[in-house]
Coordinates of C-alpha atoms in Angstrom, one line a residue:
M857 CA -35.5 -82.7 195.9
K858 CA -37.6 -85.4 197.7
K859 CA -38.4 -87.3 194.6
R860 CA -39.6 -84.3 192.5
V861 CA -38.7 -83.3 189.0
L862 CA -37.7 -79.6 188.4
T863 CA -38.1 -77.2 185.5
A864 CA -36.3 -73.9 184.8
I865 CA -37.9 -70.7 186.0
G866 CA -37.0 -67.2 185.0
C867 CA -35.5 -64.6 187.3
V868 CA -36.2 -61.2 185.7
G869 CA -34.9 -58.3 187.7
L870 CA -33.4 -60.5 190.5
L871 CA -29.7 -60.1 189.5
A872 CA -29.4 -56.4 190.3
V873 CA -31.1 -56.8 193.7
L874 CA -28.9 -59.7 194.7
A875 CA -25.8 -58.0 193.4
A876 CA -26.5 -55.0 195.7
A877 CA -26.5 -57.4 198.7
G878 CA -22.9 -58.4 198.2
F879 CA -21.5 -61.8 197.9
G880 CA -18.4 -62.2 200.1
E881 CA -14.8 -61.9 199.2
R882 CA -13.1 -63.8 196.4
K883 CA -10.2 -66.2 197.0
T884 CA -7.1 -65.6 195.0
A885 CA -6.0 -68.2 192.4
E886 CA -3.3 -69.3 194.7
E887 CA -5.8 -70.0 197.5
V888 CA -8.1 -72.2 195.4
R889 CA -7.1 -75.8 195.5
E890 CA -8.8 -78.5 193.4
P891 CA -10.3 -81.2 195.6
E892 CA -8.4 -84.5 196.0
P893 CA -9.8 -87.2 193.7
S894 CA -12.9 -88.3 195.4
P895 CA -13.1 -91.9 196.7
A896 CA -16.8 -91.6 196.0
S897 CA -17.1 -91.7 192.3
R898 CA -20.6 -93.1 192.8
S899 CA -23.0 -92.3 195.7
L900 CA -26.7 -93.0 196.6
F901 CA -29.6 -91.1 198.1
C902 CA -31.7 -93.1 200.5
W903 CA -34.9 -92.0 202.2
D904 CA -36.0 -95.4 203.6
S905 CA -35.4 -95.8 207.3
D906 CA -36.1 -99.6 207.1
T907 CA -32.6 -99.9 205.5
L908 CA -31.0 -98.8 208.8
S909 CA -31.1 -102.3 210.3
G910 CA -31.9 -106.0 209.8
D911 CA -32.5 -107.7 206.4
D912 CA -33.2 -104.4 204.7
L913 CA -29.7 -103.2 205.7
G914 CA -28.3 -106.3 204.1
S915 CA -30.2 -105.6 200.9
L916 CA -28.8 -102.1 200.9
C917 CA -25.3 -103.3 201.3
T918 CA -25.8 -105.7 198.4
V919 CA -27.1 -102.8 196.2
L920 CA -24.0 -100.7 197.2
D921 CA -21.8 -103.5 196.1
R922 CA -23.5 -104.1 192.8
A923 CA -23.8 -100.4 191.9
G924 CA -20.3 -99.5 193.0
V925 CA -21.4 -97.0 195.6
S926 CA -19.0 -95.7 198.3
E927 CA -20.9 -92.7 199.6
V928 CA -24.5 -92.6 201.0
Y929 CA -26.8 -89.7 201.8
H930 CA -29.3 -91.2 204.2
S931 CA -32.4 -89.8 205.9
I932 CA -32.2 -90.8 209.6
P933 CA -35.0 -89.9 212.0
E934 CA -33.8 -87.8 214.9
E935 CA -34.9 -90.2 217.6
M936 CA -33.1 -93.1 215.8
L937 CA -29.9 -91.0 215.4
L938 CA -29.7 -90.0 219.1
S939 CA -31.0 -93.3 220.6
G940 CA -28.5 -95.5 218.7
G941 CA -31.2 -96.9 216.4
A942 CA -28.9 -96.1 213.4
D943 CA -25.8 -97.6 214.9
E944 CA -26.1 -100.9 213.0
F945 CA -26.2 -99.1 209.8
L946 CA -23.4 -96.8 210.7
S947 CA -21.2 -99.7 211.8
A948 CA -21.9 -101.6 208.6
M949 CA -20.9 -98.5 206.5
G950 CA -17.8 -98.0 208.7
D951 CA -16.8 -101.6 208.1
R952 CA -17.2 -101.1 204.4
G953 CA -15.4 -97.8 204.3
T954 CA -18.6 -96.1 203.0
A955 CA -18.9 -92.4 203.8
V956 CA -22.3 -91.4 205.3
Y957 CA -24.0 -88.0 205.3
L958 CA -27.2 -87.2 207.0
L959 CA -29.9 -86.3 204.4
D960 CA -32.4 -83.8 205.5
G961 CA -34.1 -80.5 204.5
D962 CA -37.2 -78.5 204.0
A963 CA -38.1 -75.6 201.7
E964 CA -39.0 -73.4 204.7
W965 CA -35.5 -73.5 205.9
A966 CA -34.6 -71.1 203.1
W967 CA -36.1 -68.3 205.1
E968 CA -33.7 -68.8 208.0
S969 CA -30.9 -66.3 207.5
G970 CA -29.2 -67.6 210.6
G971 CA -29.2 -71.2 209.3
E972 CA -30.9 -72.4 212.5
S973 CA -32.4 -75.7 211.1
L974 CA -29.2 -76.5 209.3
I975 CA -27.1 -75.9 212.4
Y976 CA -29.6 -78.0 214.5
R977 CA -29.0 -80.9 212.2
L978 CA -25.2 -80.4 212.3
D979 CA -25.5 -80.5 216.2
L980 CA -27.4 -83.7 215.9
I981 CA -24.6 -85.2 213.9
L982 CA -22.0 -84.0 216.4
E983 CA -24.0 -85.5 219.3
A984 CA -24.4 -88.8 217.5
N985 CA -20.8 -88.9 216.5
A986 CA -19.6 -88.4 220.1
A987 CA -20.9 -91.9 220.9
L988 CA -19.4 -93.6 217.8
P989 CA -16.0 -94.9 216.9
E990 CA -14.2 -92.6 214.4
E991 CA -14.7 -95.0 211.4
D992 CA -18.5 -95.1 212.0
R993 CA -19.1 -91.3 212.2
I994 CA -21.3 -89.3 209.9
R995 CA -19.2 -87.0 207.7
G996 CA -21.7 -84.2 207.4
L997 CA -25.0 -83.0 206.1
M998 CA -26.5 -83.2 202.6
A999 CA -29.0 -80.4 202.8
D1000 CA -32.1 -80.6 200.6
V1001 CA -33.5 -77.1 200.8
E1002 CA -35.7 -76.0 197.9
P1003 CA -36.6 -72.3 198.0
Y1004 CA -38.2 -72.5 194.5
L1005 CA -41.1 -74.5 196.1
L1006 CA -42.2 -71.5 198.2
E1007 CA -44.8 -69.0 197.1
D1008 CA -42.4 -66.1 197.2
W1009 CA -40.3 -67.6 194.5
D1010 CA -42.9 -66.4 192.0
D1011 CA -42.7 -62.8 193.2
E1012 CA -39.7 -60.8 192.1
E1013 CA -39.2 -58.8 195.2
G1014 CA -40.1 -61.6 197.5
R1015 CA -37.7 -64.0 195.7
A1016 CA -34.8 -61.6 196.1
D1017 CA -35.4 -61.4 199.9
L1018 CA -35.9 -65.2 200.1
L1019 CA -32.7 -66.0 198.2
D1020 CA -30.6 -63.6 200.2
R1021 CA -31.9 -65.1 203.4
Y1022 CA -31.2 -68.6 202.0
A1023 CA -27.6 -67.6 201.1
Q1024 CA -27.0 -66.1 204.5
G1025 CA -28.3 -69.2 206.2
V1026 CA -26.1 -71.6 204.3
E1027 CA -23.1 -69.4 204.7
T1028 CA -23.6 -69.3 208.5
A1029 CA -24.2 -73.0 208.6
Y1030 CA -21.1 -73.7 206.5
R1031 CA -18.9 -71.7 208.9
Y1032 CA -20.4 -73.7 211.8
A1033 CA -19.7 -77.0 210.0
Q1034 CA -16.1 -76.0 209.3
E1035 CA -15.5 -75.0 212.9
N1036 CA -16.8 -78.4 214.0
G1037 CA -15.0 -80.7 211.5
L1038 CA -18.1 -81.5 209.4
E1039 CA -19.0 -81.1 205.8
L1040 CA -22.0 -79.3 204.3
L1041 CA -23.3 -80.4 200.9
L1042 CA -26.2 -78.6 199.1
C1043 CA -28.7 -80.1 196.7
V1044 CA -29.4 -77.7 193.9
P1045 CA -31.6 -77.8 190.7
S1046 CA -30.0 -77.5 187.3
F1047 CA -31.6 -74.1 186.6
Y1048 CA -29.9 -71.9 189.2
D1049 CA -27.2 -71.0 186.6
S1050 CA -29.8 -69.4 184.4
A1051 CA -32.5 -68.3 186.9
C1052 CA -30.2 -66.9 189.6
P1053 CA -26.5 -67.2 188.8
E1054 CA -25.4 -64.8 191.5
L1055 CA -27.0 -67.0 194.1
L1056 CA -25.3 -70.1 192.7
D1057 CA -21.9 -68.4 192.7
R1058 CA -22.5 -67.2 196.3
I1059 CA -23.5 -70.6 197.8
V1060 CA -20.7 -72.4 195.9
S1061 CA -18.0 -70.0 197.0
D1062 CA -19.0 -69.4 200.6
G1063 CA -21.9 -71.7 201.5
C1064 CA -20.8 -75.4 201.2
D1065 CA -18.1 -78.0 200.6
G1066 CA -19.9 -79.0 197.4
I1067 CA -23.2 -79.0 195.4
A1068 CA -25.3 -82.0 194.2
V1069 CA -26.9 -81.0 190.9
M1070 CA -30.2 -82.6 190.0
N1071 CA -29.3 -83.3 186.4
Y1072 CA -32.7 -84.7 185.4
D1073 CA -32.9 -84.2 181.6
R1074 CA -31.1 -86.8 179.4
T1075 CA -31.2 -84.5 176.4
D1076 CA -28.2 -82.3 177.5
E1077 CA -26.6 -83.6 180.6
Y1078 CA -23.3 -81.9 179.9
G1079 CA -24.8 -78.4 179.2
Q1080 CA -27.1 -78.6 182.2
M1081 CA -24.2 -78.7 184.7
A1082 CA -21.3 -77.1 182.8
D1083 CA -21.6 -73.8 184.7
E1084 CA -21.9 -75.7 188.0
V1085 CA -18.7 -77.7 187.3
E1086 CA -16.8 -74.6 186.3
L1087 CA -17.9 -72.8 189.5
A1088 CA -16.9 -75.8 191.6
R1089 CA -13.5 -75.9 189.8
E1090 CA -13.0 -72.2 190.3
H1091 CA -13.7 -72.4 194.1
G1092 CA -12.1 -75.8 194.7
K1093 CA -15.4 -77.5 195.7
R1094 CA -17.0 -80.8 195.0
V1095 CA -19.8 -81.2 192.5
I1096 CA -22.1 -84.3 192.3
C1097 CA -24.1 -85.2 189.2
I1098 CA -27.4 -86.8 190.3
A1099 CA -29.4 -89.0 187.9
E1100 CA -33.1 -89.8 188.4
L1101 CA -34.1 -93.5 188.4
Q1102 CA -37.9 -93.2 189.2
A1103 CA -40.5 -94.4 186.8
P1104 CA -42.1 -91.8 184.5
G1105 CA -45.5 -90.6 185.6
R1106 CA -44.5 -90.1 189.2
H1107 CA -43.9 -86.5 190.4
E1108 CA -44.4 -85.2 186.9
L1109 CA -41.5 -87.2 185.6
T1110 CA -41.4 -87.9 181.9
E1111 CA -39.3 -90.5 180.0
I1112 CA -36.5 -87.9 179.3
N1113 CA -36.1 -87.1 183.0
T1114 CA -35.2 -90.6 184.1
Y1115 CA -33.1 -93.6 183.4
Y1116 CA -35.9 -96.0 184.5
G1117 CA -36.9 -97.0 181.0
V1118 CA -33.4 -97.3 179.5
G1119 CA -31.5 -99.0 182.4
L1120 CA -28.3 -98.5 184.2
R1121 CA -25.7 -99.4 181.5
P1122 CA -26.6 -96.2 179.5
L1123 CA -26.4 -94.2 182.7
L1124 CA -22.9 -95.4 183.5
A1125 CA -21.9 -94.8 179.9
S1126 CA -23.2 -91.2 180.2
W1127 CA -21.3 -90.7 183.5
E1128 CA -18.1 -91.9 181.8
V1129 CA -18.5 -89.4 179.0
L1130 CA -19.2 -86.6 181.5
A1131 CA -16.2 -87.5 183.6
D1132 CA -14.0 -87.4 180.5
R1133 CA -15.4 -84.1 179.2
F1134 CA -15.3 -82.2 182.5
D1135 CA -11.9 -83.7 183.6
Y1136 CA -12.4 -82.5 187.1
S1137 CA -11.3 -84.5 190.1
G1138 CA -14.0 -83.0 192.3
L1139 CA -16.8 -84.4 190.1
S1140 CA -18.7 -87.5 191.2
F1141 CA -22.0 -89.2 190.4
S1142 CA -25.1 -90.2 192.4
Y1143 CA -28.1 -92.4 192.0
H1144 CA -31.5 -91.0 193.0
Y1145 CA -32.6 -93.0 194.8
Y1146 CA -32.3 -96.4 196.6
A1147 CA -35.8 -97.9 195.9
P1148 CA -35.8 -97.5 192.1
L1149 CA -32.1 -98.6 191.9
L1150 CA -33.0 -101.8 193.8
E1151 CA -35.9 -102.3 191.4
L1152 CA -33.7 -101.9 188.3
L1153 CA -31.1 -104.3 189.7
E1154 CA -33.8 -106.9 190.6
D1155 CA -35.5 -106.8 187.1
G1156 CA -32.2 -107.3 185.3
S1157 CA -31.6 -103.8 184.1
G1158 CA -28.4 -103.6 186.0
L1159 CA -27.1 -107.1 185.9
S1160 CA -23.3 -107.5 185.6
L1161 CA -22.7 -103.8 186.4
P1162 CA -19.0 -103.1 186.3
E1163 CA -17.5 -102.2 189.7
S1164 CA -16.6 -98.6 190.3
P1165 CA -12.8 -98.3 189.9
E1166 CA -12.6 -96.1 193.1
A1167 CA -15.2 -98.0 195.1

């Protein structure tokens, strides 16, 4: 993701190739359990390391309160994570009862069929957590891995190999996370259901605890993630609807991709409609990302936001 807007890309001929690779065993209906209602009806992506301490951490906490956020996906530099440089942030979140996930990823990680980089980040979390009280510990990893940014995505044969490696990697990392009591969440674009549906089914069923869908087009927010919600429901996984807040003109964003120009009240109204229509306890919602959310709150676009009922 990393502050980019995404467009749908075709996937001609890929489906048969991926199908031949196999996609793991299916759970029976009796084995699938719908997730418990999430305490994190709203969450927030944050890439700014300045918010890990001091006055900027105070500002972050104020934003979390005003926007009804109870789950944060935060980028934390490795040296800060292991040296205790993020302890002030983690303690503040622990005191608030706010769940924290490490936010990290790179497109090149998609090539790693053994999930090495993902597992390395999971190990960092385990090492950091060992020195923290239980209430301050990081819950898991929000992995932002975007194979569609690589050159091989545009080549049919290369893409099939790339996506099979990516699927193997997240499956391996997910097993490792489960063995070590951590969660693995995956950022995905809204076009996997049309471009490579077998891949989406594979990673939802066997590669993660949940997916975070970049739902960055206000013209059809329901249709853009209907398949993803149904897959999550089928496999008993979480699904997070992400809304873009950046100003148009940045990273190829247009007015229709973002709530920057219309404000936060229409966004919350949209989320309420989606929650009612999907009627799935594993569905939650997320702001992308901290800096534009802060800007919208400061300029009055989000004044008097209602509190999240579950926050």
